[in-house]
Coordinates of C-alpha atoms in Angstrom, one line a residue:
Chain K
X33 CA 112.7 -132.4 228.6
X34 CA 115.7 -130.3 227.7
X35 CA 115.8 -127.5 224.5
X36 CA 117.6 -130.1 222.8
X37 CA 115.6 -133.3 223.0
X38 CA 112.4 -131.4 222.4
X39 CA 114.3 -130.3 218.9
X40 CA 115.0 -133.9 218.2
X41 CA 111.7 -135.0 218.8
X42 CA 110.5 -132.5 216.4
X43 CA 113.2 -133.3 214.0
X44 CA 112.3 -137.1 214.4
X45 CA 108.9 -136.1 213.1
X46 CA 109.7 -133.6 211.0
X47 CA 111.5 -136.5 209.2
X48 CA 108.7 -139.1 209.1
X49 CA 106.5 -137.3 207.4
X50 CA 108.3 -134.9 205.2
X51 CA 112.0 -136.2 203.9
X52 CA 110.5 -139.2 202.0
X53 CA 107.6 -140.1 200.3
X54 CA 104.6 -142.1 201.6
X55 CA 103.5 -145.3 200.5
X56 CA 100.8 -144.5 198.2
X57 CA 98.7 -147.5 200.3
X58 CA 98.8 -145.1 203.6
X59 CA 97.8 -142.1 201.6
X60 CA 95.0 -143.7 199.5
X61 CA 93.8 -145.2 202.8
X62 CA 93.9 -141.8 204.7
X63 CA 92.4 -140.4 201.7
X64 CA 89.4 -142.9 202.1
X65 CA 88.9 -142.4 205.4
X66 CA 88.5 -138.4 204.8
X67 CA 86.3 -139.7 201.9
X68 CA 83.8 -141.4 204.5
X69 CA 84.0 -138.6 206.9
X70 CA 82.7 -136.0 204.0
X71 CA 79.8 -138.6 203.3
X72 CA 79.2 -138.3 206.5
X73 CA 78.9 -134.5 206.7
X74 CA 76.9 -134.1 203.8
X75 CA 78.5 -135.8 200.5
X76 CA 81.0 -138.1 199.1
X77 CA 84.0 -136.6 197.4
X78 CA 84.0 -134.6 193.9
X79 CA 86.5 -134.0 192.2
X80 CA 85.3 -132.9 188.4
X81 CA 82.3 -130.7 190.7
X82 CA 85.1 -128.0 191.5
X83 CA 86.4 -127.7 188.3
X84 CA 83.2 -127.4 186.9
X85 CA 82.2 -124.3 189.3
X86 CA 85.9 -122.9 188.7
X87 CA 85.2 -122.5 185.1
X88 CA 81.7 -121.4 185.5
X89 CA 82.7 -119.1 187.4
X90 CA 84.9 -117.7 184.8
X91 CA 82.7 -117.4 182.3
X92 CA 80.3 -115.7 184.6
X93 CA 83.3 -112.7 185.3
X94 CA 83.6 -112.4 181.5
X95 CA 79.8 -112.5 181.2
X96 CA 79.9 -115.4 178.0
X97 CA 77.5 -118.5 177.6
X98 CA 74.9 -117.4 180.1
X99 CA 76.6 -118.6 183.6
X100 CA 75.3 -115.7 185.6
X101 CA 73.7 -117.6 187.8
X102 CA 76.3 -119.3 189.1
X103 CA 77.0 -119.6 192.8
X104 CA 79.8 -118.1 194.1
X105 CA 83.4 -120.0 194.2
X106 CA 83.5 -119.4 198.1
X107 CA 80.1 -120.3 198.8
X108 CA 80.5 -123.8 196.8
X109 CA 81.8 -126.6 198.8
X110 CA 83.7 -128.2 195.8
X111 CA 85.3 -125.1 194.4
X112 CA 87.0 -124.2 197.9
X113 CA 87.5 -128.4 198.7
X114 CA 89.5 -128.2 195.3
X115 CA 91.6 -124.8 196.1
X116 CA 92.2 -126.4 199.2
X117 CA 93.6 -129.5 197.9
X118 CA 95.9 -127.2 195.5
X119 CA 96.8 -125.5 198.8
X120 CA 97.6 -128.4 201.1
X121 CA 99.7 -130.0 198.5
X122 CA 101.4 -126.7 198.1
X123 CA 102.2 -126.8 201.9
X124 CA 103.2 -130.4 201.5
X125 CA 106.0 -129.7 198.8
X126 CA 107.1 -126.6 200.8
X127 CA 107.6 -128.4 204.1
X128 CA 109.2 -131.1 202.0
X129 CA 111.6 -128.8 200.5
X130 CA 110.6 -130.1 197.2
X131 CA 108.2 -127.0 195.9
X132 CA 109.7 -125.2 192.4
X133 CA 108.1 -124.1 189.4
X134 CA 108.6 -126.6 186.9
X135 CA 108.0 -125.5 183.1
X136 CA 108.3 -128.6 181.0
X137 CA 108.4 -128.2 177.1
X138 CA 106.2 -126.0 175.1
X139 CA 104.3 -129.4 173.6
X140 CA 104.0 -130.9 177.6
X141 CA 102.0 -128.1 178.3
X142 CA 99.3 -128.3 175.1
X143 CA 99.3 -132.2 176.1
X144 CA 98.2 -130.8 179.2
X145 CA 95.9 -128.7 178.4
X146 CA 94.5 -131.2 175.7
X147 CA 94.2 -134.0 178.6
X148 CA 92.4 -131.7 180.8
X149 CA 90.0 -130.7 178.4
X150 CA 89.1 -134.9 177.6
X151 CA 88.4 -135.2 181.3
X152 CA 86.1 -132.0 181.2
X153 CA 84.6 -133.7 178.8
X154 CA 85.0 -137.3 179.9
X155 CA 83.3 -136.0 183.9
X156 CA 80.3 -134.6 182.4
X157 CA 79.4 -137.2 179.5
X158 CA 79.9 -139.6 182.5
X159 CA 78.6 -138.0 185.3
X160 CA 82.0 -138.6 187.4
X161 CA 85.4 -138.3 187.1
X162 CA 88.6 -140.7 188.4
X163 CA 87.1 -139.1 192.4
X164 CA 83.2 -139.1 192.1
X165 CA 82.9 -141.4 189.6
X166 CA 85.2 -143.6 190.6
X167 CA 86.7 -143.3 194.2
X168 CA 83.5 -142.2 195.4
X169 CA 80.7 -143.8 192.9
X170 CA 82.4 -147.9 193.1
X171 CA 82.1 -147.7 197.0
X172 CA 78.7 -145.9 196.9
X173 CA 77.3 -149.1 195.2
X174 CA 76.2 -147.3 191.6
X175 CA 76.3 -149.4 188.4
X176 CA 76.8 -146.5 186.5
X177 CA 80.1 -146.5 188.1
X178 CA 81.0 -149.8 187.6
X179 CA 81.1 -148.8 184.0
X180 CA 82.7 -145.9 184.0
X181 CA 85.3 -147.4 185.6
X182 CA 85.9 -149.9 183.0
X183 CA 85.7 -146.8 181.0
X184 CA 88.6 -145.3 182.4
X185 CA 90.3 -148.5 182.1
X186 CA 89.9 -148.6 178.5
X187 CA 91.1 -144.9 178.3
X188 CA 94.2 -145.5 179.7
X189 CA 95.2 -148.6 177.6
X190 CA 94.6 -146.5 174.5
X191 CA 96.3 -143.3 176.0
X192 CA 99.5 -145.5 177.3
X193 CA 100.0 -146.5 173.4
X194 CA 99.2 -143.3 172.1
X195 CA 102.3 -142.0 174.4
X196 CA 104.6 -144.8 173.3
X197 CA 103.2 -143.9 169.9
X198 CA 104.4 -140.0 170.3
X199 CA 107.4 -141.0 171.8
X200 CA 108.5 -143.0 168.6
X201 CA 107.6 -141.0 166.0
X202 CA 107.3 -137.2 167.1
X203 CA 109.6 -137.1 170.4
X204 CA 110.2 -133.3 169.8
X205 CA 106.9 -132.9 171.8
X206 CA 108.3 -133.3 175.0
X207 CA 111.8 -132.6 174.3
X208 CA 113.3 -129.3 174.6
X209 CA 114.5 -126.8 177.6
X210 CA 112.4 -127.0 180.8
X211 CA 112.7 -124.1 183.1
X212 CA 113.0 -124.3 186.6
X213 CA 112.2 -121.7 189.3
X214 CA 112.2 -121.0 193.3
X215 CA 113.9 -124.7 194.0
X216 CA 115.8 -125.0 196.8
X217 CA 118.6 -128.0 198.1
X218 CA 117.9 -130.5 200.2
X219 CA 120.4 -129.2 202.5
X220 CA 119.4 -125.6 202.3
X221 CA 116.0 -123.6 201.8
X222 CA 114.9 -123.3 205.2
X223 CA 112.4 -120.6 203.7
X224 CA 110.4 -123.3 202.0
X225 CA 109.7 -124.5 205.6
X226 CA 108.8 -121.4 207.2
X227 CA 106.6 -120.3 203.8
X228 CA 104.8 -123.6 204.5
X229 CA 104.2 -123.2 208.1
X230 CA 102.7 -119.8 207.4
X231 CA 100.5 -121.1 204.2
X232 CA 99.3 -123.9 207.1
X233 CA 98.2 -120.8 209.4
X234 CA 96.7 -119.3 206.5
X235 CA 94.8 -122.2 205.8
X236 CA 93.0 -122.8 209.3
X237 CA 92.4 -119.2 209.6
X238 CA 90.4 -119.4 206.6
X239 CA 88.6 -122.2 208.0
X240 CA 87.7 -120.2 211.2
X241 CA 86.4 -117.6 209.7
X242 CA 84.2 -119.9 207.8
X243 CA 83.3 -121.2 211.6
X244 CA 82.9 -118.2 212.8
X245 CA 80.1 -117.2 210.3
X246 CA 78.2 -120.6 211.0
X247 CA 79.4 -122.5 207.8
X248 CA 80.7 -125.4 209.4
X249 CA 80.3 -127.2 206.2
X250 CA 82.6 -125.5 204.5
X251 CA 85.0 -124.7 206.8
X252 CA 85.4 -128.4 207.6
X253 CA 85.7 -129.1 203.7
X254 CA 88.3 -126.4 203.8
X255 CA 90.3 -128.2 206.2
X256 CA 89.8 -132.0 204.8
X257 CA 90.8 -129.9 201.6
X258 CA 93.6 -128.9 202.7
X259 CA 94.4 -132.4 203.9
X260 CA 93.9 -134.1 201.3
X261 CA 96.2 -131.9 199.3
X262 CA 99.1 -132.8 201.8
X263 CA 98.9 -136.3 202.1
X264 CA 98.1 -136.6 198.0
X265 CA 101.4 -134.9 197.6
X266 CA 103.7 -136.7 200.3
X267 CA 102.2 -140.2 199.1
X268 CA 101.9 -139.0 195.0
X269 CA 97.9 -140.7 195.4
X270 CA 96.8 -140.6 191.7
X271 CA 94.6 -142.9 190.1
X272 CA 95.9 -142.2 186.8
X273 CA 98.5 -144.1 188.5
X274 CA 97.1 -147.1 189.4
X275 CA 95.3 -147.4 186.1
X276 CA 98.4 -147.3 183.6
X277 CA 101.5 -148.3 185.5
X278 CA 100.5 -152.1 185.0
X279 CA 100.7 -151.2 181.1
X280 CA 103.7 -149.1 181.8
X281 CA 106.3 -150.1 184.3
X282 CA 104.3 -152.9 185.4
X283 CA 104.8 -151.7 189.1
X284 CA 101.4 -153.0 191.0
X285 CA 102.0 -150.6 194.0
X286 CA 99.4 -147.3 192.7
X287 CA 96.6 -150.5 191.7
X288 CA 97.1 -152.2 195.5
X289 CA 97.2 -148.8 197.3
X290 CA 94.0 -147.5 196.0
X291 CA 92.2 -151.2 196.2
X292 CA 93.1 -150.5 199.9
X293 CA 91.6 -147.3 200.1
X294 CA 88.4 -148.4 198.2
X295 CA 88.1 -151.0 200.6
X296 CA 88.2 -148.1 203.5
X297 CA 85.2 -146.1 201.7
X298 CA 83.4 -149.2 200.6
X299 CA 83.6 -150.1 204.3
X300 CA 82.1 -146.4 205.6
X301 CA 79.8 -145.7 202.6
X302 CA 78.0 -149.2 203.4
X303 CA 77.4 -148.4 206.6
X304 CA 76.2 -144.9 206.4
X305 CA 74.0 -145.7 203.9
X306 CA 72.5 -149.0 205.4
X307 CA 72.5 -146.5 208.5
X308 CA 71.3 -143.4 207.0
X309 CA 74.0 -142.0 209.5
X310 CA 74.1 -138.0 209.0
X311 CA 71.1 -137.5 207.2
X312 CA 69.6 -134.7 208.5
X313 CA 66.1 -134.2 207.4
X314 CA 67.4 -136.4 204.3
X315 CA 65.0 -139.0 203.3
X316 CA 66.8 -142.7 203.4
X317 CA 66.1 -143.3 199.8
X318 CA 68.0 -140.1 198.7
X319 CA 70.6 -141.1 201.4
X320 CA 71.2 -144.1 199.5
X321 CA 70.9 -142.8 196.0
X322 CA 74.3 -140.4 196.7
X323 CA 76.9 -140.8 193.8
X324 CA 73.9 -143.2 192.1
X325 CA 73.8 -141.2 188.3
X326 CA 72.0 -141.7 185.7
X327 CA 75.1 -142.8 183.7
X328 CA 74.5 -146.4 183.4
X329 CA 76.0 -148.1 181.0
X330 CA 76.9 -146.9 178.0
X331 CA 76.5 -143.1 178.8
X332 CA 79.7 -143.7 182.3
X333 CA 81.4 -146.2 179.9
X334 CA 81.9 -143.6 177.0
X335 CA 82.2 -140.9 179.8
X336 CA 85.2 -142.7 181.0
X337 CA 86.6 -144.0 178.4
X338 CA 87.2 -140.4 177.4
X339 CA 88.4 -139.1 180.6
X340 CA 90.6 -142.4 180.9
X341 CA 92.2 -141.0 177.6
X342 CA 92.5 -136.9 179.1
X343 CA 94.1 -138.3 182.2
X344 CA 96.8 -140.6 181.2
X345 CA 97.8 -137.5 178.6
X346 CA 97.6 -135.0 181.4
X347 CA 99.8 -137.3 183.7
X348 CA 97.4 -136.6 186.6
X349 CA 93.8 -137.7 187.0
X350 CA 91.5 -134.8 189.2
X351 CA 92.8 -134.8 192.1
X352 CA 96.5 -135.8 190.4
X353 CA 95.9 -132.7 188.7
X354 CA 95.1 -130.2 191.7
X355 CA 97.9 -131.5 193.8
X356 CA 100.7 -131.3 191.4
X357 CA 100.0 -127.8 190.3
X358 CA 100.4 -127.1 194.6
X359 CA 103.4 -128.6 194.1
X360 CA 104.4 -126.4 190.8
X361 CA 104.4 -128.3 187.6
X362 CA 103.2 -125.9 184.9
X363 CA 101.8 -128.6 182.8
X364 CA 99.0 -129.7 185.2
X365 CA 98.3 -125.9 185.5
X366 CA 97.5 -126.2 181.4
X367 CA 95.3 -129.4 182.5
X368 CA 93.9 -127.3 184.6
X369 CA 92.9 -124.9 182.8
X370 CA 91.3 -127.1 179.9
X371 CA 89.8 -128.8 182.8
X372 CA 87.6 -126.0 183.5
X373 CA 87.2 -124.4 180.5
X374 CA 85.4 -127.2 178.5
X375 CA 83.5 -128.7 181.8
X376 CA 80.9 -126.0 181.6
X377 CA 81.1 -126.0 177.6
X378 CA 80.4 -129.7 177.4
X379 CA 77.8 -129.8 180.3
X380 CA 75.8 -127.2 178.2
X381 CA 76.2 -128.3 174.5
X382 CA 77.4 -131.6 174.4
X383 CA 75.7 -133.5 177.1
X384 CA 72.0 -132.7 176.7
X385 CA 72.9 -133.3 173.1
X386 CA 74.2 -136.9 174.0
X387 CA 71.1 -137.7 176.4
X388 CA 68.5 -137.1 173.5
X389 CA 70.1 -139.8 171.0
X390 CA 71.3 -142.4 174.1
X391 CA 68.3 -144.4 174.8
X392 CA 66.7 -144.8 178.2
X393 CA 68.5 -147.7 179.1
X394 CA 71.8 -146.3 178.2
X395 CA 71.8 -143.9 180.7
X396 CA 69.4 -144.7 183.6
X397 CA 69.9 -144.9 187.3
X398 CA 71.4 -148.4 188.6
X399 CA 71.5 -149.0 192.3
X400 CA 73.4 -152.3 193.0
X401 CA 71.3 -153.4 196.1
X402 CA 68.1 -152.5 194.4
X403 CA 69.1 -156.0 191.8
X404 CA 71.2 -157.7 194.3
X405 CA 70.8 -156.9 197.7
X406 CA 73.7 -155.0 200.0
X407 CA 75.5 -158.2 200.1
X408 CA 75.7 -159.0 196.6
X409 CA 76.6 -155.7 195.8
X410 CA 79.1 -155.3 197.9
X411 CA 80.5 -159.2 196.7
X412 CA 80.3 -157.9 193.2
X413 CA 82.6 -154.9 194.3
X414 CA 84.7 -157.1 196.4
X415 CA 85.2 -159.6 193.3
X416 CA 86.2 -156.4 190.9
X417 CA 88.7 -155.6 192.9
X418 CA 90.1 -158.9 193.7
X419 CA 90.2 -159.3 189.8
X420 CA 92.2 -155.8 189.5
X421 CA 94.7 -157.0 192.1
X422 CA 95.3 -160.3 191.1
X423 CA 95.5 -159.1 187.5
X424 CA 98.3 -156.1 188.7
X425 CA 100.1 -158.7 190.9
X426 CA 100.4 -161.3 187.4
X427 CA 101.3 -158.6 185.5
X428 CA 104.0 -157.3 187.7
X429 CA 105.6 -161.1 188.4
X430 CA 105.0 -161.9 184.5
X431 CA 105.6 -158.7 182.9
X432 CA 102.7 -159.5 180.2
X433 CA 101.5 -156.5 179.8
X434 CA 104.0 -154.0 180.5
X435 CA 106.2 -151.7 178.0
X436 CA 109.5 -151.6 180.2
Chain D
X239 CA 133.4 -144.5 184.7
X240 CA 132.3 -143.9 181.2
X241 CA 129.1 -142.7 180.6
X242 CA 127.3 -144.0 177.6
X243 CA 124.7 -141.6 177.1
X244 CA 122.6 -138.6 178.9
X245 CA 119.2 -138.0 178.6
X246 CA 117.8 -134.1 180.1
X247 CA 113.7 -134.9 181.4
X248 CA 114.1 -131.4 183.6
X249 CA 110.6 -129.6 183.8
X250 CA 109.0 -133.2 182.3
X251 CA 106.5 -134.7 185.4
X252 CA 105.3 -138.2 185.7
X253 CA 105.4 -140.6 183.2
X254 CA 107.5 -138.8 180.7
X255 CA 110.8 -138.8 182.5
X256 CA 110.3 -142.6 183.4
X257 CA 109.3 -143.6 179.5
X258 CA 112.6 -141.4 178.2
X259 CA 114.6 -143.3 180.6
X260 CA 113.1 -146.8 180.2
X261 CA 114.0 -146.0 176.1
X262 CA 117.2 -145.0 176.7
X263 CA 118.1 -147.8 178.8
X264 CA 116.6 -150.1 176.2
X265 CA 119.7 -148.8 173.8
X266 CA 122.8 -149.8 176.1
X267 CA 124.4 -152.5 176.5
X268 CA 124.8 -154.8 179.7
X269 CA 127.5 -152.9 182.0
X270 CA 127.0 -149.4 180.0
X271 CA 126.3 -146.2 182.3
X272 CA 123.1 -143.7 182.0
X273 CA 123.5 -140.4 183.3
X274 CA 119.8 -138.5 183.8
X275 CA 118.6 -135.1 184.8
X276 CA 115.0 -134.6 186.2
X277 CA 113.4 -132.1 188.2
X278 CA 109.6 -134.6 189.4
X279 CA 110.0 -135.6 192.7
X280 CA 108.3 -138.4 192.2
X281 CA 110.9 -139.5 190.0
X282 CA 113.4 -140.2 193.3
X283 CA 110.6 -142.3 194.1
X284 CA 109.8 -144.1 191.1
X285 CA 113.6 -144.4 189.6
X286 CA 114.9 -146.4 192.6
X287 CA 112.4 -148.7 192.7
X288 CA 112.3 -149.4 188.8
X289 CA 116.3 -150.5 189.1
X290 CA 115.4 -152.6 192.1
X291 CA 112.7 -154.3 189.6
X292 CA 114.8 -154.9 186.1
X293 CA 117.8 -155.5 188.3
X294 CA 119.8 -152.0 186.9
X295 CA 121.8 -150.7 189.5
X296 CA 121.5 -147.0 190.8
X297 CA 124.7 -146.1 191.4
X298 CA 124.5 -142.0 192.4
X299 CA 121.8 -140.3 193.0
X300 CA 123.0 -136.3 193.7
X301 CA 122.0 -132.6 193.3
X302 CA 124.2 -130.4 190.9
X303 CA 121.7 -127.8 191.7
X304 CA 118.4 -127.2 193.5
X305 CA 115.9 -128.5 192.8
X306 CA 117.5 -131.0 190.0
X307 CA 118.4 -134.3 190.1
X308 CA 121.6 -136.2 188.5
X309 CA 120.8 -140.3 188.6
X310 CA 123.4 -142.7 187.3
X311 CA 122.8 -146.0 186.2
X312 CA 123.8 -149.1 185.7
X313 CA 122.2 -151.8 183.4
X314 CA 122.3 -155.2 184.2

């Protein structure tokens, strides 16, 4: 093969996976499938978990609210999985040519922080968040889940006016100068390239040295971190997405892509669970109780009705939120930040205060096939989700319940 | 060609720049031109196939300067 035809191959795939976006079903699907493979390691996906050691870690530098004990951020499988995801989507926007710093207007970035702090609260009060609660708890068979979901459903209808709301009567709060920094042309900025092949060397050799001191846990969640942040950011996978375009835009494409990638981790959960596949000296009861919380019904439906609210006012849900601060925008930095600074707050004062006045049966632990067998469980699923998409595919044909 | 109005979303990310436009665009007329500046990538997604949708027209779609992106449109 000659110098030249190697460079067009190269170019040729440079260009698949870098000059345009993905379609948000190949992402959510590849997405699922790195889902199932952490399951299979050692746990689903969690996405509210690294935020929560992020800010407890924090707190443990300043030495406030008595988080001393915390484990360290890079011994903690879903701190560094979340840093990763940050990192691989900010490789993704610099291979893509499409990394700046973007700083919206001043009242973007207290929405931000504002919708970040909800979720913190939102993930702990419901024991999940729009990845563990959600993307991980539906396909892991938990009724809690089920719940929360509807939870997050609610959220995001009453968010989505709230923004129409703002948008009416105060619009100064997102108008004003935004500032943008380190963009590059299309046509230009071969830097961004090189910057990202280097942060993608960076990357593994963190993994490896993670291999080389016999953590192969976390140097394999480094590297499906770093994954995950890539194709989140080339295929803009966000749940918050899926959730509130059909009261939005009424596009159905976010609400079909993740149905499809449920599908992939309701497919590999089942079985793992049903074959206690990589369970180490796990029993298979606890096997089958991952991502099962104690957050049925009312306890995940409140819990996600809040966080429903924190992400459609942050624009990004928790893993929406990691991968667009890798790719730059200042207001999911605020999110961020709010994020992880109430997490630990509410985990400690508001949450033990909620489980002494919810009653038992508010709040308990509801495996599907424990009332309904693997079968019925995973109809019951099926049947949700068939609702959802019929219900985006109306909307989208009918415009019912969309603003514009 | 006359452009009716311009509406600035730089440094907004997803859904603002996408509800400012969708307003706007609810104020012009049939025919009438929108020019838009945005700097969310996932706007030059989301824009495109918003026009295809209401039946708007995308007429330019260019970058004055990195990182920023000029749209024109169209409404049916």
């Amino acid at each position: 093969m000659k110098g030249s035809e190697k460079k067009s191959v190269f170019k040729d795939l440079y260009n698949i996976f870098f000059t345009k976006h993905w379609p948000v079903w190949t992402g959510a699907v590849l997405a699922g499938i790195l889902n199932v493979l952490m399951f299979g390691i050692v746990s689903p996906w969690s996405g509210s978990a690294g935020y929560s050691s992020w800010g407890k870690n924090l707190y443990k530098v300043v030495n406030i609210l008595g988080f001393d004990e915390t484990p360290s951020l890079l011994g903690n499988k879903w701190a560094l999985l979340s840093i990763m995801i940050v990192l691989g989507s900010f490789i993704g926007a610099l291979l893509s040519k499409s990394f700046a710093v973007r700083i919206p207007p001043f009242g973007e970035l207290i929405k931000g922080f504002i919708g970040g702090s909800l979720m913190g609260i939102g993930a702990t009060v419901g024991i999940g968040c729009s990845i563990g609660g959600f993307f991980s708890g539906v396909p892991a068979l938990s009724g809690g889940a089920i719940f929360l979901t509807f939870g997050l459903f609610l959220g995001t209808v009453v968010a989505v006016k709230y923004l129409f709301w703002e948008m009416e009567k105060f619009p100064k709060i997102s108008t004003g100068k935004g500032f943008t920094y380190l963009a590059v042309s299309q046509d230009r900025g071969a830097w961004q390239k090189w910057m990202g092949l280097i942060v993608s060397i960076l990357l593994f050799f963190i993994a490896y040295t993670y291999f080389q001191a016999d953590e192969y846990v976390l140097g394999w969640f480094i590297i499906i971190g770093g994954l995950l942040g890539l194709i989140s950011q080339r295929s803009i996978f966000c749940i918050v997405r899926a959730f509130r375009e059909p009261f939005m835009s009424g596009d159905s494409t976010g609400a079909k892509g993740i149905i499809a990638g449920l599908l992939v981790v309701l497919f590999g959960f089942v079985v793992i669970k049903t074959m206690n596949i990589g369970a180490g000296e796990t029993a298979l009861r606890a096997r089958e109780m991952s991502f099962v919380h104690s957050n049925f019904w009312l306890r995940g439906l409140l819990g996600g009705f809040v966080f429903g609210i924190g992400m459609t006012i942050a624009g990004g849900c928790a893993v929406g939120t990691l991968w667009r601060m890798g790719e730059g925008q200042v207001k999911l930095w605020f999110s961020a930040l709010g994020f992880l600074l109430i997490a630990p707050i509410s985990s400690k004062f508001i949450t033990p205060w909620l489980t002494d006045i919810l009653p038992f049966n508010m709040q308990y632990k509801n495996y599907l096939p424990d009332y309904l067998g693997y079968a019925g469980s995973v109809g019951l699923v099926l049947v949700i989700l068939g609702i959802w998409y019929w219900f985006a595919v109306w909307n989208e044909k009918t415009g019912k319940f969309s603003q514009f | 060609m006359e452009i009716k109005e311009t509406i600035d979303t730089k440094g907004l990310s997803c859904p603002m720049p996408m509800m400012k436009l969708a307003k706007a665009m609810k104020g012009l007329k049939p025919g009438e031109i929108l020019e838009m500046f945005g700097t969310d990538p996932g706007t030059r997604a989301d824009l495109p196939q918003w026009c295809e949708k209401k039946g708007n027209t995308l007429l330019e779609e260019t970058e004055p300067e990195p990182g920023v992106f000029r749209f024109l449109i169209q409404k049916q």
